[in-house]
């Protein structure tokens, strides 16, 4: 089955720890994205990548880091510098780079800081 | 900066009836794309419908249709013959060239039996 997978579904972190959220797609999409969703709000863009080994900051990149070493994978690291990391994180991908292609989403990861 | 406004935080509709969700946006661009996404309790974001701004014809997908008013910068979603499975949060989103999506705050839709 083609699609986007995110793991884990739930993640708990102690304050001061870095954690990495996984996002994998087998759709052969060029572009991948990370969004954050807080209660009562829409999604906000953290980082995006239009091609392997390249990525750009979104609107709320502070306290986050990413890598894009493979076309299929776009992991997000939430660092200890992120002041309020408890949120729902969604990964998305689209077929082309730099165009206006529809984005398709993974099932999300719920991160809770204890 | 582009903004997307959904003025209805919550709505409810009786099963089999029709409901319209509102969305307005602000942009100075002429070419762009608009989307409605659905997020059910599972929290999976599902594409409902997409509209290209250069197309005058309103997009339709089965029971879902849009009323796109470019001059008014309005993009409403009409759901016909509402079903219990339509219960979800609905997000309106705007995209310019470059694949960056801007989302509204969402509208919670509850379908009642």
mmCIF file of C-alpha atoms in Angstrom:
data_model
loop_
_atom_site.group_PDB
_atom_site.id
_atom_site.type_symbol
_atom_site.label_atom_id
_atom_site.label_comp_id
_atom_site.label_asym_id
_atom_site.label_seq_id
_atom_site.Cartn_x
_atom_site.Cartn_y
_atom_site.Cartn_z
ATOM 1 C CA UNK A 1 0.000 0.000 0.000
ATOM 2 C CA UNK A 2 1.267 3.438 -0.873
ATOM 3 C CA UNK A 3 1.123 6.086 1.767
ATOM 4 C CA UNK A 4 2.737 8.127 4.483
ATOM 5 C CA UNK A 5 3.632 6.599 7.815
ATOM 6 C CA UNK A 6 4.526 8.396 11.025
ATOM 7 C CA UNK A 7 5.936 6.875 14.152
ATOM 8 C CA UNK A 8 5.418 6.684 16.975
ATOM 9 C CA UNK A 9 1.718 7.496 17.306
ATOM 10 C CA UNK A 10 2.236 8.775 20.870
ATOM 11 C CA UNK A 11 5.485 10.095 22.296
ATOM 12 C CA UNK A 12 6.325 11.289 25.770
ATOM 13 C CA UNK A 13 9.354 13.381 26.522
ATOM 14 C CA UNK A 14 10.907 14.732 29.652
ATOM 15 C CA UNK A 15 11.861 18.373 29.686
ATOM 16 C CA UNK A 16 15.374 18.955 28.378
ATOM 17 C CA UNK A 17 15.380 15.929 26.080
ATOM 18 C CA UNK A 18 15.547 15.901 22.313
ATOM 19 C CA UNK A 19 13.150 13.582 20.499
ATOM 20 C CA UNK A 20 12.897 12.558 16.851
ATOM 21 C CA UNK A 21 9.634 11.961 15.011
ATOM 22 C CA UNK A 22 9.735 9.679 12.013
ATOM 23 C CA UNK A 23 8.021 10.301 8.649
ATOM 24 C CA UNK A 24 8.318 7.898 5.725
ATOM 25 C CA UNK A 25 6.528 7.891 2.357
ATOM 26 C CA UNK A 26 6.497 5.383 -0.485
ATOM 27 C CA UNK A 27 4.569 7.581 -2.905
ATOM 28 C CA UNK A 28 7.714 8.680 -4.760
ATOM 29 C CA UNK A 29 6.893 12.272 -3.816
ATOM 30 C CA UNK A 30 9.622 14.881 -4.100
ATOM 31 C CA UNK A 31 8.411 17.316 -1.456
ATOM 32 C CA UNK A 32 7.804 16.683 2.236
ATOM 33 C CA UNK A 33 6.512 18.897 5.041
ATOM 34 C CA UNK A 34 6.152 19.055 8.810
ATOM 35 C CA UNK A 35 3.235 20.826 10.484
ATOM 36 C CA UNK A 36 2.320 21.454 14.079
ATOM 37 C CA UNK A 37 -1.298 21.501 15.284
ATOM 38 C CA UNK A 38 -2.366 22.991 18.619
ATOM 39 C CA UNK A 39 -5.878 22.711 20.076
ATOM 40 C CA UNK A 40 -8.349 25.047 18.412
ATOM 41 C CA UNK A 41 -5.858 26.105 15.756
ATOM 42 C CA UNK A 42 -5.056 25.194 12.221
ATOM 43 C CA UNK A 43 -1.800 23.677 11.089
ATOM 44 C CA UNK A 44 1.387 25.709 11.061
ATOM 45 C CA UNK A 45 4.376 24.884 8.874
ATOM 46 C CA UNK A 46 7.609 23.978 10.680
ATOM 47 C CA UNK A 47 9.960 22.866 7.886
ATOM 48 C CA UNK A 48 9.683 21.663 4.315
ATOM 49 C CA UNK A 49 11.933 19.968 1.806
ATOM 50 C CA UNK A 50 11.509 20.023 -1.944
ATOM 51 C CA UNK A 51 14.477 17.819 -2.770
ATOM 52 C CA UNK A 52 16.935 15.491 -1.075
ATOM 53 C CA UNK A 53 19.649 17.205 0.977
ATOM 54 C CA UNK A 54 17.791 20.504 0.976
ATOM 55 C CA UNK A 55 15.154 21.989 3.271
ATOM 56 C CA UNK A 56 13.718 25.360 4.258
ATOM 57 C CA UNK A 57 12.325 26.848 7.439
ATOM 58 C CA UNK A 58 8.616 27.354 7.719
ATOM 59 C CA UNK A 59 6.777 29.797 9.945
ATOM 60 C CA UNK A 60 7.669 28.229 13.309
ATOM 61 C CA UNK A 61 11.077 26.537 12.854
ATOM 62 C CA UNK A 62 12.666 27.684 16.117
ATOM 63 C CA UNK A 63 13.493 24.731 18.374
ATOM 64 C CA UNK A 64 13.146 22.164 15.586
ATOM 65 C CA UNK A 65 15.575 20.543 13.152
ATOM 66 C CA UNK A 66 15.175 18.243 10.147
ATOM 67 C CA UNK A 67 17.204 16.213 7.678
ATOM 68 C CA UNK A 68 16.459 14.859 4.222
ATOM 69 C CA UNK A 69 19.071 12.261 3.393
ATOM 70 C CA UNK A 70 16.666 10.038 1.459
ATOM 71 C CA UNK A 71 13.717 10.871 -0.739
ATOM 72 C CA UNK A 72 11.447 8.636 1.332
ATOM 73 C CA UNK A 73 12.310 9.984 4.777
ATOM 74 C CA UNK A 74 12.012 13.356 6.511
ATOM 75 C CA UNK A 75 12.582 13.036 10.290
ATOM 76 C CA UNK A 76 11.830 15.927 12.627
ATOM 77 C CA UNK A 77 13.811 16.494 15.818
ATOM 78 C CA UNK A 78 12.179 18.494 18.586
ATOM 79 C CA UNK A 79 15.030 19.962 20.588
ATOM 80 C CA UNK A 80 15.150 21.136 24.175
ATOM 81 C CA UNK A 81 15.159 24.680 22.806
ATOM 82 C CA UNK A 82 11.499 24.333 21.802
ATOM 83 C CA UNK A 83 9.681 26.097 24.631
ATOM 84 C CA UNK A 84 6.272 24.468 24.287
ATOM 85 C CA UNK A 85 6.603 21.251 22.296
ATOM 86 C CA UNK A 86 3.405 19.511 23.431
ATOM 87 C CA UNK A 87 1.311 19.317 20.252
ATOM 88 C CA UNK A 88 0.122 17.102 17.423
ATOM 89 C CA UNK A 89 2.652 16.817 14.591
ATOM 90 C CA UNK A 90 1.647 16.028 11.028
ATOM 91 C CA UNK A 91 3.891 15.096 8.129
ATOM 92 C CA UNK A 92 2.795 15.591 4.530
ATOM 93 C CA UNK A 93 4.154 15.014 1.053
ATOM 94 C CA UNK A 94 3.418 16.165 -2.487
ATOM 95 C CA UNK A 95 4.412 14.874 -5.877
ATOM 96 C CA UNK A 96 6.398 17.783 -7.245
ATOM 97 C CA UNK A 97 8.821 20.376 -6.047
ATOM 98 C CA UNK A 98 8.075 24.086 -6.217
ATOM 99 C CA UNK A 99 4.664 23.716 -7.771
ATOM 100 C CA UNK A 100 1.139 23.795 -6.451
ATOM 101 C CA UNK A 101 0.538 20.149 -5.868
ATOM 102 C CA UNK A 102 -1.885 18.704 -3.395
ATOM 103 C CA UNK A 103 -0.362 17.660 -0.094
ATOM 104 C CA UNK A 104 -1.255 14.318 1.450
ATOM 105 C CA UNK A 105 -0.894 13.737 5.169
ATOM 106 C CA UNK A 106 0.301 11.011 7.471
ATOM 107 C CA UNK A 107 -1.639 9.914 10.568
ATOM 108 C CA UNK A 108 0.298 12.175 12.946
ATOM 109 C CA UNK A 109 2.292 11.897 16.175
ATOM 110 C CA UNK A 110 1.038 13.221 19.493
ATOM 111 C CA UNK A 111 3.976 14.569 21.539
ATOM 112 C CA UNK A 112 3.552 15.240 25.240
ATOM 113 C CA UNK A 113 6.216 16.801 27.435
ATOM 114 C CA UNK A 114 6.084 15.559 31.012
ATOM 115 C CA UNK B 1 0.929 37.661 4.456
ATOM 116 C CA UNK B 2 -1.891 35.453 3.376
ATOM 117 C CA UNK B 3 -4.599 34.718 5.919
ATOM 118 C CA UNK B 4 -7.487 32.272 5.945
ATOM 119 C CA UNK B 5 -10.544 32.902 8.113
ATOM 120 C CA UNK B 6 -13.186 30.386 9.093
ATOM 121 C CA UNK B 7 -15.808 32.316 10.995
ATOM 122 C CA UNK B 8 -17.835 29.338 12.257
ATOM 123 C CA UNK B 9 -16.044 27.534 15.117
ATOM 124 C CA UNK B 10 -18.781 24.897 15.372
ATOM 125 C CA UNK B 11 -21.779 23.796 13.335
ATOM 126 C CA UNK B 12 -24.282 21.000 13.496
ATOM 127 C CA UNK B 13 -26.582 19.465 10.913
ATOM 128 C CA UNK B 14 -29.190 16.766 10.875
ATOM 129 C CA UNK B 15 -28.384 13.595 8.986
ATOM 130 C CA UNK B 16 -29.416 13.768 5.284
ATOM 131 C CA UNK B 17 -29.596 17.567 5.311
ATOM 132 C CA UNK B 18 -27.293 20.102 3.658
ATOM 133 C CA UNK B 19 -24.769 22.303 5.413
ATOM 134 C CA UNK B 20 -22.421 25.044 4.203
ATOM 135 C CA UNK B 21 -19.103 25.898 5.836
ATOM 136 C CA UNK B 22 -17.650 29.353 5.233
ATOM 137 C CA UNK B 23 -14.108 30.417 4.415
ATOM 138 C CA UNK B 24 -12.602 33.724 3.382
ATOM 139 C CA UNK B 25 -9.005 34.471 2.538
ATOM 140 C CA UNK B 26 -6.792 37.403 1.845
ATOM 141 C CA UNK B 27 -4.225 37.576 -0.943
ATOM 142 C CA UNK B 28 -2.943 39.975 -3.555
ATOM 143 C CA UNK B 29 -2.077 37.161 -5.932
ATOM 144 C CA UNK B 30 -4.133 36.174 -8.960
ATOM 145 C CA UNK B 31 -3.043 32.551 -9.290
ATOM 146 C CA UNK B 32 -3.488 30.285 -6.313
ATOM 147 C CA UNK B 33 -5.200 27.150 -5.082
ATOM 148 C CA UNK B 34 -7.744 26.479 -2.374
ATOM 149 C CA UNK B 35 -8.445 23.290 -0.465
ATOM 150 C CA UNK B 36 -10.824 21.826 2.047
ATOM 151 C CA UNK B 37 -9.409 19.143 4.331
ATOM 152 C CA UNK B 38 -11.359 16.998 6.753
ATOM 153 C CA UNK B 39 -9.942 15.814 10.094
ATOM 154 C CA UNK B 40 -12.146 13.166 11.755
ATOM 155 C CA UNK B 41 -11.641 12.069 15.383
ATOM 156 C CA UNK B 42 -8.803 9.803 14.200
ATOM 157 C CA UNK B 43 -6.968 13.096 13.409
ATOM 158 C CA UNK B 44 -5.965 11.912 9.938
ATOM 159 C CA UNK B 45 -6.083 14.860 7.539
ATOM 160 C CA UNK B 46 -8.059 13.906 4.441
ATOM 161 C CA UNK B 47 -8.341 15.968 1.281
ATOM 162 C CA UNK B 48 -11.975 16.767 0.501
ATOM 163 C CA UNK B 49 -11.776 19.061 -2.500
ATOM 164 C CA UNK B 50 -9.401 21.346 -4.421
ATOM 165 C CA UNK B 51 -10.114 24.488 -6.474
ATOM 166 C CA UNK B 52 -7.794 26.284 -8.875
ATOM 167 C CA UNK B 53 -8.323 30.046 -8.847
ATOM 168 C CA UNK B 54 -8.038 30.325 -12.630
ATOM 169 C CA UNK B 55 -11.014 27.995 -13.087
ATOM 170 C CA UNK B 56 -14.417 29.652 -12.999
ATOM 171 C CA UNK B 57 -16.258 26.372 -12.579
ATOM 172 C CA UNK B 58 -16.809 25.308 -8.992
ATOM 173 C CA UNK B 59 -15.195 22.005 -8.004
ATOM 174 C CA UNK B 60 -17.398 19.052 -7.064
ATOM 175 C CA UNK B 61 -16.601 15.710 -5.480
ATOM 176 C CA UNK B 62 -19.664 13.524 -4.970
ATOM 177 C CA UNK B 63 -21.654 15.104 -2.080
ATOM 178 C CA UNK B 64 -19.103 17.890 -1.624
ATOM 179 C CA UNK B 65 -19.102 21.063 -3.674
ATOM 180 C CA UNK B 66 -17.652 24.540 -3.332
ATOM 181 C CA UNK B 67 -18.888 28.031 -4.023
ATOM 182 C CA UNK B 68 -15.796 29.923 -5.140
ATOM 183 C CA UNK B 69 -16.245 33.694 -5.361
ATOM 184 C CA UNK B 70 -12.864 35.058 -6.454
ATOM 185 C CA UNK B 71 -13.731 38.745 -6.273
ATOM 186 C CA UNK B 72 -15.124 38.339 -2.783
ATOM 187 C CA UNK B 73 -12.252 36.003 -1.788
ATOM 188 C CA UNK B 74 -14.743 33.500 -0.514
ATOM 189 C CA UNK B 75 -14.558 29.701 -0.697
ATOM 190 C CA UNK B 76 -17.426 27.900 1.013
ATOM 191 C CA UNK B 77 -17.943 24.139 1.223
ATOM 192 C CA UNK B 78 -21.395 22.602 0.775
ATOM 193 C CA UNK B 79 -22.025 19.094 2.058
ATOM 194 C CA UNK B 80 -25.205 17.523 0.715
ATOM 195 C CA UNK B 81 -27.044 14.542 2.210
ATOM 196 C CA UNK B 82 -24.925 14.753 5.363
ATOM 197 C CA UNK B 83 -23.833 11.461 6.870
ATOM 198 C CA UNK B 84 -22.696 10.565 10.384
ATOM 199 C CA UNK B 85 -19.229 9.891 8.964
ATOM 200 C CA UNK B 86 -18.978 13.537 7.927
ATOM 201 C CA UNK B 87 -18.563 14.493 11.585
ATOM 202 C CA UNK B 88 -15.099 16.056 11.705
ATOM 203 C CA UNK B 89 -13.086 19.236 11.878
ATOM 204 C CA UNK B 90 -12.958 20.912 8.467
ATOM 205 C CA UNK B 91 -10.043 23.112 7.474
ATOM 206 C CA UNK B 92 -9.919 25.583 4.618
ATOM 207 C CA UNK B 93 -6.416 26.085 3.206
ATOM 208 C CA UNK B 94 -4.772 28.426 0.705
ATOM 209 C CA UNK B 95 -1.717 27.762 -1.459
ATOM 210 C CA UNK B 96 0.287 29.994 -3.721
ATOM 211 C CA UNK B 97 2.954 28.782 -6.078
ATOM 212 C CA UNK B 98 5.625 27.126 -3.976
ATOM 213 C CA UNK B 99 3.493 24.568 -2.174
ATOM 214 C CA UNK B 100 3.193 26.439 1.119
ATOM 215 C CA UNK B 101 -0.217 25.867 2.651
ATOM 216 C CA UNK B 102 -1.870 28.373 4.984
ATOM 217 C CA UNK B 103 -4.678 26.934 7.076
ATOM 218 C CA UNK B 104 -7.712 28.438 8.738
ATOM 219 C CA UNK B 105 -8.517 27.640 12.372
ATOM 220 C CA UNK B 106 -11.113 25.046 11.404
ATOM 221 C CA UNK B 107 -14.837 24.407 11.834
ATOM 222 C CA UNK B 108 -16.109 21.504 13.918
ATOM 223 C CA UNK B 109 -19.055 19.866 12.151
ATOM 224 C CA UNK B 110 -21.337 17.511 14.050
ATOM 225 C CA UNK B 111 -23.854 15.426 12.117
ATOM 226 C CA UNK B 112 -26.804 14.362 14.276
ATOM 227 C CA UNK B 113 -28.995 11.308 13.758
#
